[in-house]
Amino acid sequence: MKSLESWGRYPQVEQRTQALTWRSDALPEVSGSVLPHGLGRSYGDSCLNGGGTLLLTSGLDKFIDFDPATGVVRCEAGVSLDMILRLGAPRGWFLPVTPGTKFVTVGGAIANDVHGKNHHCAGTFGRYVRRFELVRSDGSRRICSPDENPDWYGATIGGLGLTGLITWAEVQLKPISNPYVLQETVPLANLDEFLVVARESEADHQFTMAWVDCLARGKKVGRGLLYRGNFAPPQFDGLPLAKSHLSHGIGLAVPMDMPSFCLNRLTVSAFNWLYFHRQNGRPKQRLTHYDPFFYPLDAIYGWNRIYGRRGFLQFQCVVPYSTARDALKDILERSSRGGLPSFLSVLKTFGDIPSPGWLSFPRKGVTLAMDFANRGEKTYRLVEELDRVTREAGGAVYPAKDARMSPESFAAYFPRHTEFAGYVDPAFSSSFWRRMHPVSLPFSLESERASGAPQPQSVLALR
Amino acid sequence: MKKVLVLGATSAIAQATVRLLAARGASLYLVGRNAANLDAVTKDAATRGAAKVESKAVDLNDFATHEALVEGAFQALGGLDGVVLAHGVLGDQAESQATWTATEAVLRTNFMSAVSLLTPLANRFEAQKAGTMVVISSVAGDRGRQSNYVYGASKGALNVFLQGLRNRLAKANVAVVTVKPGFVDTPMTAHLPKNKLFASPEKVARGLLRAADSRKNEVYVPGIWALIMLIIKSIPESVFKKLKL
């Protein structure tokens, strides 16, 4: 048993691993359940398979085709967004939608139907997935697209890796005229101001998001900085860009787990105060390379280690506009009252562009992401409370960032979950999925917990 | 190396090398056994910027095809100035000890097929008075050890053959580079428990191309293996034979 962690490093489970190398190979025959696992950037347990096997897809990292005229890239599921940017950006093509890290595989981006700072005008990643191949444990291979096997297409986008193994996918990139973003930073006094400025910004900015100081209380709840931007217009007079324009930044690494006393209410509030006041209360404009604009945290490799060995819990919810103000105020106040610092909290608005994925998380409203250092029961209870508040507000919690939502919440958030369950591959499972379906034998939580329990018979072995 | 023949192109080290060569805009002729896997590597190389990629799926244990294969590579790319020979098998020491058949299979793939391919290649490179031949050997060829001496012998024989070839081709301006990787984390070693000495195929590929560019003779990749093997080679045989290595 080798232990692979999720990005939040909670929960810790024991699981086997099996590396995949060739897209034309059959699925490996293993006992127990399997789950595809890319770069492990999901925060909670949706990329873990305690007691089972993770199919490591990072070896499926070959490109199949790239057309510089149309911007359509076809590649294996283990190709990372970083690799696509290295291929596309120098040729004038960028990801249509990107999450806050480029160290995500294409398969993972589909399985979680990731979103970015441009959801209000672009929707989710899944919308740009033209086709992909899905391999099931019965040996079948399906090409899935809006026209071919559309049901499998819909189930697999946002399907958390449970419908089978995506071997390759075809993604439509979008043209850019240079790799720089014209970015504007606007200080926000509180949540109400965010709600106004964010909506206004949507009209003429492709990218918006706001950092919030989650320790601010009272009238200052929701105090923060809103970042908005657009790719800069051509400014290099048609000359080819120098190499230095195409890559950016030095990489720093967190060399070891930081002791937990480094992150406490005092240090976080000092950081937040400095971060906020650096702005002098005025909007600022600057030109910035896409790398620090989209991936500020990627520059610090292994930043999750600042939370120490116990890791952290991420919580991201979306709530409809009708309930947003009260629900988000409630959530921010609860987390602030709990005295557990959230180092990085992000507010953003989602538009109403629908995703083809049945279990897609983004929906029209306001989304808030926070992370909490893992302090045991206290933290679990807080996150569970936030889940309940979200549910009561008619919102949803993001499975890719969750480790505590209740099965009832999952059912409420994803009304197509029963239909989806019919598409889950019998040999595939995850710790998250079993948490949502505590009685779904044969891969139950109970057998995971009971040490030395006999391995459940593999559906693959029976074939 | 601008026009390169890669033998055993679907092996992990070769794949990583192919990517680096493709990114440099080289023309490539890729040879591998499994057609589907070879196709995946070929398309990957083409997408990553190779000027031209051709491929041929053959089993390199069929020596009769070698002359035609080399001829085909020269024709397809309009000449060759580089070869990366990367095919090989680890074999199973216990099986090799039990039967000659298993031993022969390792010797045929790792040594004889390499010699069979390098013979026509060497003659052509010698005639054109240019070229770089990079051959992936192994630290296991430096000293026979009970745990894998059949594999080691196949690589040891290869090393001696390459020394001779280097000696012969030096005056023809042809470089013969023997690359000796240590433990590499590849499908070939998937069954072995990993430790800190295991290097990634990417790291080995970078070292391989550095050695090829500077026309080195013999290189250990990663470099730490030069020291490790110096120590292992300097243990007196009377002591060595009592060790469990």
XYZ file of C-alpha atoms in Angstrom:
708
model
C 0.000 0.000 0.000
C 1.371 3.360 -0.984
C -0.098 6.509 0.407
C -0.989 9.230 -2.027
C -2.465 12.391 -0.671
C -5.026 14.805 -1.987
C -3.996 18.448 -2.135
C -5.572 19.234 1.240
C -3.813 16.202 2.782
C -7.064 15.276 4.509
C -8.303 12.591 4.768
C -5.336 10.228 4.779
C -6.162 6.804 3.371
C -4.214 3.743 2.303
C -4.492 2.716 -1.301
C -2.579 0.869 -3.998
C -1.392 2.502 -7.180
C -1.097 1.304 -10.725
C 0.621 3.461 -13.338
C -0.913 3.718 -16.800
C 1.361 4.207 -19.802
C -0.443 3.511 -23.070
C -3.881 4.729 -24.063
C -4.592 1.641 -26.152
C -3.919 -0.756 -23.261
C -6.816 -2.470 -21.502
C -7.537 -1.421 -17.927
C -5.266 -3.281 -15.518
C -6.865 -6.154 -13.652
C -6.748 -5.458 -9.958
C -8.776 -6.604 -6.992
C -11.105 -4.059 -5.443
C -12.194 -0.800 -6.970
C -10.180 1.596 -9.114
C -10.184 5.383 -9.581
C -8.262 7.476 -12.109
C -5.879 9.896 -10.365
C -4.052 12.664 -12.186
C -1.954 15.232 -10.350
C -3.956 15.034 -7.124
C -4.997 18.694 -6.994
C -8.470 17.880 -5.712
C -8.517 18.984 -2.098
C -10.608 16.391 -0.335
C -11.412 12.745 -0.953
C -12.792 12.830 -4.500
C -9.343 11.881 -5.874
C -8.754 9.173 -3.260
C -9.802 5.546 -3.174
C -9.125 4.180 0.311
C -8.628 0.410 0.273
C -8.716 0.344 -3.526
C -6.393 1.230 -6.361
C -5.582 4.552 -7.984
C -4.928 4.378 -11.707
C -2.166 6.947 -12.121
C -2.806 8.781 -15.361
C 0.276 11.010 -15.373
C 1.951 8.553 -17.766
C -0.801 9.180 -20.307
C 0.865 12.434 -21.264
C 1.165 12.310 -25.014
C -0.199 14.804 -27.480
C -2.073 13.389 -30.444
C -2.638 16.444 -32.565
C -2.634 20.215 -32.456
C -3.948 22.389 -35.244
C -2.442 25.892 -34.974
C -5.033 27.157 -37.464
C -8.105 26.159 -35.462
C -6.666 25.837 -31.925
C -8.014 22.320 -31.453
C -5.716 20.175 -29.347
C -6.120 16.428 -28.969
C -4.129 14.826 -26.162
C -4.101 12.039 -23.629
C -5.941 12.535 -20.362
C -2.770 12.821 -18.264
C -1.491 15.849 -20.182
C -1.477 18.811 -17.803
C -2.875 22.244 -18.533
C 0.705 23.461 -18.132
C 1.808 21.261 -21.033
C -1.044 22.614 -23.170
C -0.042 26.195 -22.367
C 3.573 25.459 -23.287
C 2.372 24.122 -26.601
C -0.360 26.647 -27.323
C 0.695 29.978 -25.816
C 3.738 30.510 -28.079
C 1.434 29.870 -31.030
C -1.259 32.274 -29.831
C -3.666 29.824 -28.196
C -4.766 29.834 -24.578
C -6.960 27.640 -22.393
C -10.609 28.633 -22.812
C -11.131 28.078 -19.085
C -8.472 27.517 -16.466
C -8.600 26.868 -12.732
C -6.163 28.546 -10.341
C -3.472 25.942 -10.948
C -2.033 24.730 -14.234
C -0.901 21.487 -12.627
C -4.168 19.777 -13.404
C -4.594 17.060 -15.989
C -7.068 17.295 -18.834
C -8.814 14.225 -17.411
C -9.075 15.899 -14.021
C -10.327 19.134 -15.570
C -13.112 17.165 -17.265
C -13.931 14.974 -14.264
C -14.352 18.050 -12.070
C -15.668 20.306 -14.845
C -13.362 23.045 -13.588
C -14.146 26.731 -13.851
C -12.036 29.840 -13.890
C -12.137 33.579 -13.466
C -14.199 33.861 -16.647
C -17.193 31.704 -15.767
C -19.578 34.625 -16.325
C -18.604 34.819 -19.991
C -17.126 31.389 -20.792
C -18.822 28.810 -18.584
C -16.922 25.692 -17.545
C -14.055 23.668 -19.043
C -16.480 20.953 -20.113
C -18.034 23.251 -22.710
C -14.787 23.256 -24.675
C -14.302 19.496 -24.617
C -15.273 18.474 -28.119
C -14.784 14.737 -27.741
C -13.102 12.178 -25.547
C -12.697 8.429 -25.281
C -14.128 6.632 -22.255
C -12.888 3.136 -21.365
C -15.070 1.037 -19.099
C -14.143 -1.968 -17.002
C -16.164 -4.210 -19.325
C -13.544 -3.423 -21.959
C -15.799 -1.154 -24.000
C -14.448 2.064 -25.508
C -16.763 4.938 -26.329
C -16.148 8.143 -28.193
C -18.217 10.725 -26.335
C -19.236 14.118 -27.685
C -22.397 16.228 -27.784
C -23.459 14.057 -30.758
C -21.896 10.665 -30.069
C -22.997 8.979 -26.829
C -24.250 12.308 -25.464
C -25.478 10.662 -22.269
C -21.984 9.364 -21.451
C -20.606 12.770 -22.401
C -22.938 14.469 -19.931
C -22.340 11.943 -17.165
C -18.548 12.020 -17.493
C -18.106 15.822 -17.527
C -18.106 16.609 -13.837
C -18.473 12.866 -13.203
C -15.579 12.756 -10.699
C -13.761 9.989 -12.581
C -16.439 7.461 -11.713
C -17.867 6.675 -15.152
C -14.678 5.049 -16.455
C -11.232 6.062 -17.628
C -10.901 9.007 -20.005
C -7.932 8.091 -22.228
C -7.813 11.131 -24.496
C -9.765 14.297 -25.156
C -10.079 16.991 -27.761
C -10.212 20.558 -26.456
C -10.928 23.816 -28.250
C -8.432 26.508 -27.221
C -9.085 30.211 -27.638
C -6.936 32.715 -29.507
C -4.892 35.354 -27.695
C -2.854 38.091 -29.249
C -0.193 38.155 -26.557
C 0.464 36.479 -23.232
C -0.136 39.586 -21.122
C -3.202 40.501 -19.135
C -4.284 44.046 -18.408
C -5.242 43.774 -14.772
C -7.072 46.166 -12.514
C -7.310 45.880 -8.737
C -10.236 47.495 -6.942
C -10.459 47.694 -3.143
C -13.759 46.535 -1.676
C -14.965 47.763 1.714
C -17.369 44.898 2.305
C -19.591 42.213 0.836
C -22.223 44.647 -0.453
C -19.587 46.507 -2.366
C -18.334 43.238 -3.815
C -21.805 42.338 -5.060
C -22.114 45.662 -6.864
C -18.583 45.914 -8.283
C -18.418 42.268 -9.346
C -21.624 42.561 -11.397
C -20.458 45.788 -12.968
C -17.081 44.281 -13.812
C -18.639 41.352 -15.641
C -19.791 43.635 -18.454
C -16.373 44.528 -19.824
C -13.919 42.166 -18.115
C -13.330 38.583 -19.125
C -11.735 37.714 -15.825
C -12.891 38.680 -12.353
C -12.336 37.368 -8.858
C -11.926 38.874 -5.423
C -9.664 38.052 -2.540
C -11.445 38.525 0.751
C -10.095 39.056 4.198
C -12.050 36.457 6.041
C -11.109 37.724 9.432
C -12.849 41.063 8.892
C -15.967 41.332 11.033
C -19.084 43.450 11.425
C -19.503 46.059 8.712
C -16.227 45.007 7.165
C -17.335 41.453 6.389
C -16.293 40.747 2.836
C -13.563 43.407 2.772
C -11.118 42.607 0.028
C -9.593 43.295 -3.344
C -11.292 42.622 -6.650
C -9.096 41.671 -9.558
C -10.432 42.096 -13.054
C -8.743 41.886 -16.389
C -8.638 41.121 -20.078
C -5.953 39.744 -22.319
C -4.031 42.774 -23.529
C -4.474 43.838 -27.154
C -1.644 43.123 -29.607
C 1.228 45.361 -28.704
C 4.217 43.747 -30.285
C 3.604 45.018 -33.807
C 3.350 41.590 -35.305
C 6.901 40.748 -34.313
C 7.435 37.320 -32.846
C 7.616 37.408 -29.080
C 10.968 36.983 -27.420
C 11.372 33.750 -25.490
C 11.462 35.724 -22.257
C 7.930 36.895 -22.883
C 6.628 33.387 -23.043
C 7.791 32.020 -19.762
C 7.673 33.723 -16.462
C 8.843 33.727 -12.954
C 11.085 31.777 -10.703
C 9.699 28.765 -8.930
C 9.907 28.609 -5.188
C 9.275 25.477 -3.244
C 8.052 24.942 0.277
C 10.891 22.686 1.381
C 9.154 21.031 4.309
C 5.961 20.890 6.274
C 5.611 24.104 8.199
C 4.948 23.811 11.921
C 1.337 24.650 12.616
C 2.092 27.635 14.860
C 3.146 29.599 11.768
C -0.470 29.951 10.760
C -2.664 31.456 13.392
C -5.180 34.208 13.754
C -2.484 36.775 14.385
C -0.234 35.981 11.436
C -3.141 35.641 9.046
C -4.736 38.882 10.119
C -1.374 40.669 9.881
C -0.911 39.290 6.393
C -4.425 40.255 5.394
C -4.028 43.761 6.777
C -0.788 44.310 4.885
C -2.174 42.771 1.720
C -5.243 44.959 1.785
C -3.517 48.219 2.702
C -0.795 47.805 0.102
C -3.523 49.015 -2.198
C -3.913 52.509 -0.585
C -7.636 52.311 -1.178
C -7.370 53.167 -4.888
C -7.875 51.094 -8.013
C -4.622 50.178 -9.731
C -3.937 49.054 -13.262
C -1.002 47.087 -14.542
C 0.120 44.755 -17.266
C 0.970 41.300 -16.039
C 2.054 38.040 -17.613
C -0.635 35.381 -17.651
C 1.350 33.143 -15.315
C 1.171 35.237 -12.120
C -2.319 36.453 -13.060
C -3.868 33.007 -13.378
C -1.515 30.908 -11.278
C -0.141 32.997 -8.408
C 0.142 29.988 -6.137
C 1.837 27.712 -8.654
C 4.957 29.836 -8.204
C 5.231 28.330 -4.732
C 5.508 24.659 -5.495
C 3.903 22.558 -2.811
C 2.188 25.501 -1.100
C -0.195 23.084 0.586
C 2.664 22.208 2.913
C 2.389 25.536 4.734
C -0.545 23.950 6.557
C 1.699 21.326 8.068
C 1.242 17.602 8.228
C -2.401 17.653 9.227
C -3.251 19.545 6.077
C -6.279 21.716 5.541
C -9.879 21.573 4.439
C -11.080 23.595 1.532
C -14.669 24.685 1.288
C -16.182 26.162 -1.846
C -19.848 26.897 -2.235
C -22.053 28.732 -4.673
C -25.273 30.432 -3.591
C -27.936 32.056 -5.764
C -28.068 35.855 -5.918
C -31.380 35.883 -4.059
C -29.815 34.480 -0.902
C -26.183 35.433 -1.527
C -25.867 38.418 0.743
C -27.238 36.809 3.872
C -25.789 33.358 3.308
C -22.272 34.571 2.518
C -22.343 36.985 5.459
C -23.370 34.073 7.654
C -20.624 31.833 6.248
C -17.912 34.474 6.537
C -18.957 35.360 10.072
C -19.088 31.745 11.166
C -15.606 31.079 9.871
C -14.305 34.287 11.404
C -16.003 33.529 14.745
C -14.611 30.040 14.713
C -11.207 31.677 15.068
C -9.778 29.404 12.423
C -7.939 31.471 9.875
C -8.637 30.955 6.229
C -5.446 32.049 4.557
C -6.838 32.422 1.113
C -10.469 33.211 0.492
C -11.863 33.950 -2.904
C -15.204 35.391 -3.987
C -16.429 35.284 -7.547
C -19.624 35.452 -9.524
C -20.867 32.663 -11.763
C -22.943 33.344 -14.856
C -25.765 31.228 -16.187
C -23.978 29.571 -19.114
C -24.978 25.920 -18.724
C -22.439 23.087 -18.700
C -23.048 19.842 -20.576
C -22.064 17.985 -17.382
C -24.852 16.562 -15.249
C -22.903 16.964 -12.021
C -21.292 20.247 -12.894
C -20.850 22.443 -9.835
C -20.966 26.038 -11.157
C -24.393 27.656 -11.414
C -25.609 31.239 -11.478
C -24.770 33.011 -8.265
C -21.857 33.923 -6.049
C -19.131 31.473 -5.126
C -16.880 31.614 -2.090
C -13.813 29.435 -1.520
C -11.995 29.217 1.773
C -9.430 26.952 3.313
C -9.114 26.013 6.930
C -6.108 24.538 8.639
C -7.068 21.106 9.911
C -7.566 21.429 13.660
C -9.578 18.248 13.964
C -13.197 18.057 15.145
C -13.552 21.815 15.488
C -12.709 22.304 11.811
C -14.874 19.403 10.660
C -17.855 20.798 12.533
C -17.330 24.257 11.071
C -17.164 22.930 7.501
C -20.233 20.791 8.114
C -22.084 23.863 9.358
C -21.072 25.809 6.269
C -22.404 22.913 4.180
C -25.727 23.167 5.990
C -25.927 26.943 5.519
C -25.217 26.496 1.820
C -27.915 23.880 1.451
C -30.473 26.053 3.222
C -29.561 28.938 0.915
C -30.314 26.772 -2.099
C -26.672 26.618 -3.148
C -24.150 23.859 -3.714
C -20.731 22.730 -2.474
C -17.925 21.776 -4.895
C -17.047 18.062 -4.580
C -13.470 18.657 -5.834
C -12.822 20.785 -2.780
C -14.903 18.951 -0.239
C -14.184 16.500 2.529
C -17.235 16.887 4.778
C -20.488 17.432 2.860
C -23.343 15.166 3.859
C -24.972 12.626 1.528
C -28.233 14.576 1.888
C -26.482 17.736 0.754
C -24.944 15.969 -2.222
C -28.373 14.758 -3.294
C -29.789 18.268 -2.927
C -26.925 19.962 -4.779
C -26.921 17.597 -7.725
C -30.496 16.787 -8.690
C -29.338 14.463 -11.482
C -27.359 12.285 -9.075
C -29.633 9.249 -9.367
C -29.490 9.337 -13.142
C -25.710 9.745 -12.846
C -25.407 6.747 -10.510
C -26.583 4.529 -13.354
C -23.515 5.536 -15.337
C -20.945 4.863 -12.620
C -18.665 2.024 -13.676
C -19.157 -0.970 -11.357
C -15.402 -1.330 -10.895
C -14.831 2.372 -10.229
C -15.282 4.058 -6.883
C -13.751 6.747 -4.700
C -13.605 7.601 -1.044
C -15.879 10.549 -1.828
C -18.413 8.396 -3.634
C -18.618 5.892 -0.779
C -19.016 8.767 1.664
C -21.995 9.971 -0.383
C -23.407 6.430 -0.668
C -22.513 4.746 2.613
C -24.388 1.571 1.692
C -23.195 1.106 -1.864
C -21.651 -2.359 -1.583
C -19.277 -4.009 -2.308
C -16.865 -1.161 -1.676
C -18.233 0.173 1.568
C -16.625 2.453 4.097
C -16.927 -0.340 6.623
C -14.686 -2.679 4.674
C -12.235 0.185 4.238
C -12.076 0.760 7.950
C -11.926 -2.862 9.073
C -8.265 -3.681 8.973
C -7.462 -7.020 7.462
C -10.931 -7.396 6.012
C -10.989 -9.548 2.887
C -10.646 -7.573 -0.318
C -13.906 -7.179 -2.177
C -13.994 -9.279 -5.322
C -13.031 -7.303 -8.356
C -15.471 -6.944 -11.150
C -12.418 -6.886 -13.410
C -11.226 -10.215 -12.046
C -14.625 -11.776 -12.631
C -14.716 -10.757 -16.251
C 21.753 15.529 -34.031
C 19.236 16.836 -36.560
C 18.170 13.638 -38.317
C 17.918 10.899 -35.774
C 17.048 7.208 -35.863
C 15.614 6.089 -32.509
C 15.624 2.340 -31.914
C 13.269 1.182 -29.185
C 11.408 4.492 -29.329
C 8.589 3.401 -27.018
C 10.917 2.744 -24.090
C 10.566 5.330 -21.345
C 14.048 6.839 -21.726
C 13.701 6.957 -25.522
C 10.274 8.611 -25.260
C 11.674 11.332 -23.032
C 14.611 11.775 -25.439
C 12.259 11.933 -28.417
C 10.342 14.766 -26.735
C 13.506 16.788 -26.222
C 14.642 16.160 -29.803
C 11.173 17.054 -31.125
C 11.194 20.315 -29.183
C 14.517 21.135 -30.877
C 12.870 20.614 -34.244
C 14.816 17.482 -35.198
C 13.665 14.998 -37.847
C 13.013 11.583 -36.394
C 12.707 8.004 -37.558
C 11.172 6.005 -34.744
C 11.343 2.237 -34.428
C 9.430 0.173 -31.900
C 7.719 -3.176 -31.587
C 4.155 -2.291 -30.615
C 2.467 -0.450 -33.487
C -0.186 1.308 -31.386
C 2.306 2.536 -28.799
C 4.737 3.610 -31.505
C 1.958 5.554 -33.170
C 1.272 7.359 -29.869
C 4.931 8.369 -29.542
C 5.085 9.407 -33.210
C 2.056 11.688 -32.977
C 3.326 13.151 -29.725
C 6.676 13.986 -31.337
C 4.999 15.541 -34.366
C 2.744 17.689 -32.173
C 5.655 18.837 -30.038
C 7.475 20.312 -32.975
C 9.584 17.653 -34.720
C 10.393 18.804 -38.263
C 9.454 15.380 -39.572
C 8.544 12.072 -37.944
C 8.454 8.701 -39.630
C 8.051 5.417 -37.873
C 8.265 1.701 -38.436
C 6.921 -1.044 -36.210
C 9.301 -4.003 -36.163
C 10.607 -6.555 -33.715
C 14.317 -5.786 -33.468
C 15.007 -9.406 -32.545
C 14.509 -10.196 -36.222
C 18.070 -9.486 -37.366
C 17.287 -10.164 -41.034
C 15.354 -6.883 -41.236
C 18.136 -4.678 -39.885
C 19.924 -3.772 -43.145
C 16.667 -2.745 -44.789
C 15.589 -0.879 -41.672
C 18.737 1.249 -41.645
C 18.442 1.844 -45.389
C 14.806 2.884 -44.932
C 15.719 5.369 -42.185
C 18.394 7.032 -44.337
C 15.955 7.293 -47.230
C 13.021 8.558 -45.168
C 14.951 11.410 -43.562
C 17.280 12.093 -46.468
C 20.295 10.964 -44.469
C 21.042 10.463 -40.771
C 23.423 12.190 -38.412
C 22.343 10.561 -35.187
C 21.256 7.245 -33.714
C 19.789 6.616 -30.293
C 19.747 2.911 -29.506
C 17.422 2.393 -26.572
C 15.821 -1.032 -26.880
C 16.566 -3.696 -24.328
C 15.129 -6.114 -21.803
C 15.891 -6.560 -18.138
C 15.238 -10.284 -18.241
C 14.822 -12.412 -15.135
C 18.018 -13.600 -13.469
C 16.408 -16.666 -11.895
C 14.947 -17.784 -15.218
C 18.238 -17.128 -16.972
C 20.044 -19.292 -14.427
C 17.497 -22.051 -14.947
C 17.533 -22.167 -18.742
C 19.857 -21.158 -21.562
C 16.824 -20.121 -23.581
C 16.071 -17.292 -21.199
C 19.738 -16.248 -21.096
C 19.970 -16.329 -24.878
C 16.897 -14.090 -25.201
C 18.552 -11.413 -23.050
C 21.867 -11.660 -24.919
C 20.134 -11.560 -28.305
C 18.103 -8.439 -27.533
C 20.596 -6.435 -25.515
C 23.838 -7.357 -27.267
C 23.451 -9.175 -30.587
C 20.596 -7.096 -31.994
C 22.496 -3.935 -31.046
C 25.611 -5.176 -32.833
C 23.548 -6.226 -35.838
C 22.060 -2.726 -36.086
C 25.219 -0.789 -35.288
C 27.239 -2.637 -37.945
C 25.522 -1.153 -41.007
C 25.042 2.162 -39.208
C 28.740 2.381 -38.332
C 29.729 1.673 -41.926
C 27.482 4.403 -43.263
C 28.516 6.931 -40.618
C 32.174 6.093 -41.253
C 31.672 6.639 -44.990
C 29.922 10.001 -44.516
C 32.551 10.965 -41.946
C 29.922 12.404 -39.590
C 27.421 11.367 -37.009
C 26.737 10.590 -33.384
C 25.801 7.132 -32.139
C 24.257 7.106 -28.669
C 23.757 3.710 -27.083
C 21.955 3.146 -23.792
C 23.867 0.615 -21.779
C 23.756 0.220 -18.009
C 25.836 0.471 -14.865
C 25.096 -3.246 -14.546
C 27.660 -3.860 -17.306
C 30.507 -2.575 -15.140
C 30.762 -5.559 -12.860
C 29.039 -8.916 -12.727
C 26.888 -9.408 -9.684
C 24.908 -12.475 -8.706
C 21.608 -10.590 -8.716
C 21.640 -9.784 -12.463
C 24.826 -10.910 -14.173
C 23.129 -12.116 -17.345
C 21.676 -8.675 -17.991
C 25.000 -7.237 -16.811
C 26.961 -9.460 -19.191
C 24.832 -8.398 -22.150
C 25.524 -4.742 -21.314
C 29.192 -5.419 -20.483
C 29.704 -7.041 -23.878
C 27.959 -4.090 -25.475
C 30.303 -1.678 -23.653
C 33.392 -3.460 -25.003
C 31.932 -3.521 -28.510
C 31.270 0.224 -28.286
C 34.795 0.906 -27.041
C 36.161 -0.796 -30.119
C 33.736 0.988 -32.395
C 34.668 4.335 -30.836
C 38.336 3.555 -31.348
C 37.701 2.695 -34.987
C 35.373 5.589 -35.826
C 37.265 8.379 -34.042
C 39.286 9.186 -37.129
C 36.102 9.327 -39.200
C 34.723 12.065 -36.930
C 31.955 9.774 -35.667
C 31.143 9.963 -31.958
C 30.154 6.815 -30.096
C 28.507 7.669 -26.784
C 27.939 4.958 -24.196
C 25.263 6.049 -21.743
C 25.162 4.188 -18.460
C 22.024 4.973 -16.497
C 21.605 3.722 -12.959
C 18.150 2.861 -11.679
C 15.464 4.529 -13.779
C 11.829 4.705 -12.851
C 10.328 3.075 -15.958
C 7.891 0.285 -16.766
C 10.998 -1.976 -16.961
C 11.559 -1.461 -13.247
C 7.906 -1.104 -12.227
C 8.140 -4.253 -10.092
C 11.113 -3.018 -8.063
C 10.769 -1.060 -4.837
C 11.897 2.529 -5.434
C 14.530 4.436 -3.494
C 16.305 7.772 -3.743
C 18.698 6.446 -6.390
C 15.929 6.055 -8.962
C 16.038 8.780 -11.582
C 13.204 9.882 -13.848
C 13.403 9.044 -17.575
C 13.328 12.815 -18.228
C 16.446 13.365 -16.154
C 18.246 10.515 -17.923
C 17.151 11.864 -21.308
C 18.548 15.310 -20.517
C 21.865 13.756 -19.463
C 21.881 11.609 -22.584
C 21.433 14.563 -24.921
C 24.012 16.640 -23.044
C 26.489 13.806 -23.552
C 25.560 13.493 -27.215
C 25.887 17.235 -27.824
C 29.370 17.319 -26.316
C 30.314 14.018 -27.987
C 31.321 12.339 -24.742
C 32.661 8.787 -24.709
C 31.132 7.124 -21.668
C 28.768 8.880 -19.274
C 26.943 7.856 -16.138
C 23.492 9.399 -15.741
C 22.847 10.712 -13.182
C 26.523 11.498 -12.500
C 26.475 10.066 -8.976
C 26.754 6.613 -10.530
C 30.328 7.340 -11.628
C 31.273 7.440 -7.962
C 29.126 4.476 -6.966
C 30.552 2.296 -9.737
C 34.098 3.450 -8.995
C 33.670 2.060 -5.511
C 31.990 -1.136 -6.686
C 34.644 -1.744 -9.340
C 37.479 -1.202 -6.885
C 36.408 -3.890 -4.428
C 38.893 -6.785 -4.765
C 37.375 -9.888 -6.325
C 38.338 -11.985 -3.279
C 36.124 -9.755 -1.157
C 33.499 -9.115 -3.836
C 32.648 -12.777 -4.314
C 31.599 -13.011 -0.671
C 29.271 -10.021 -0.910
C 25.566 -10.316 -1.596
C 25.181 -7.865 -4.434
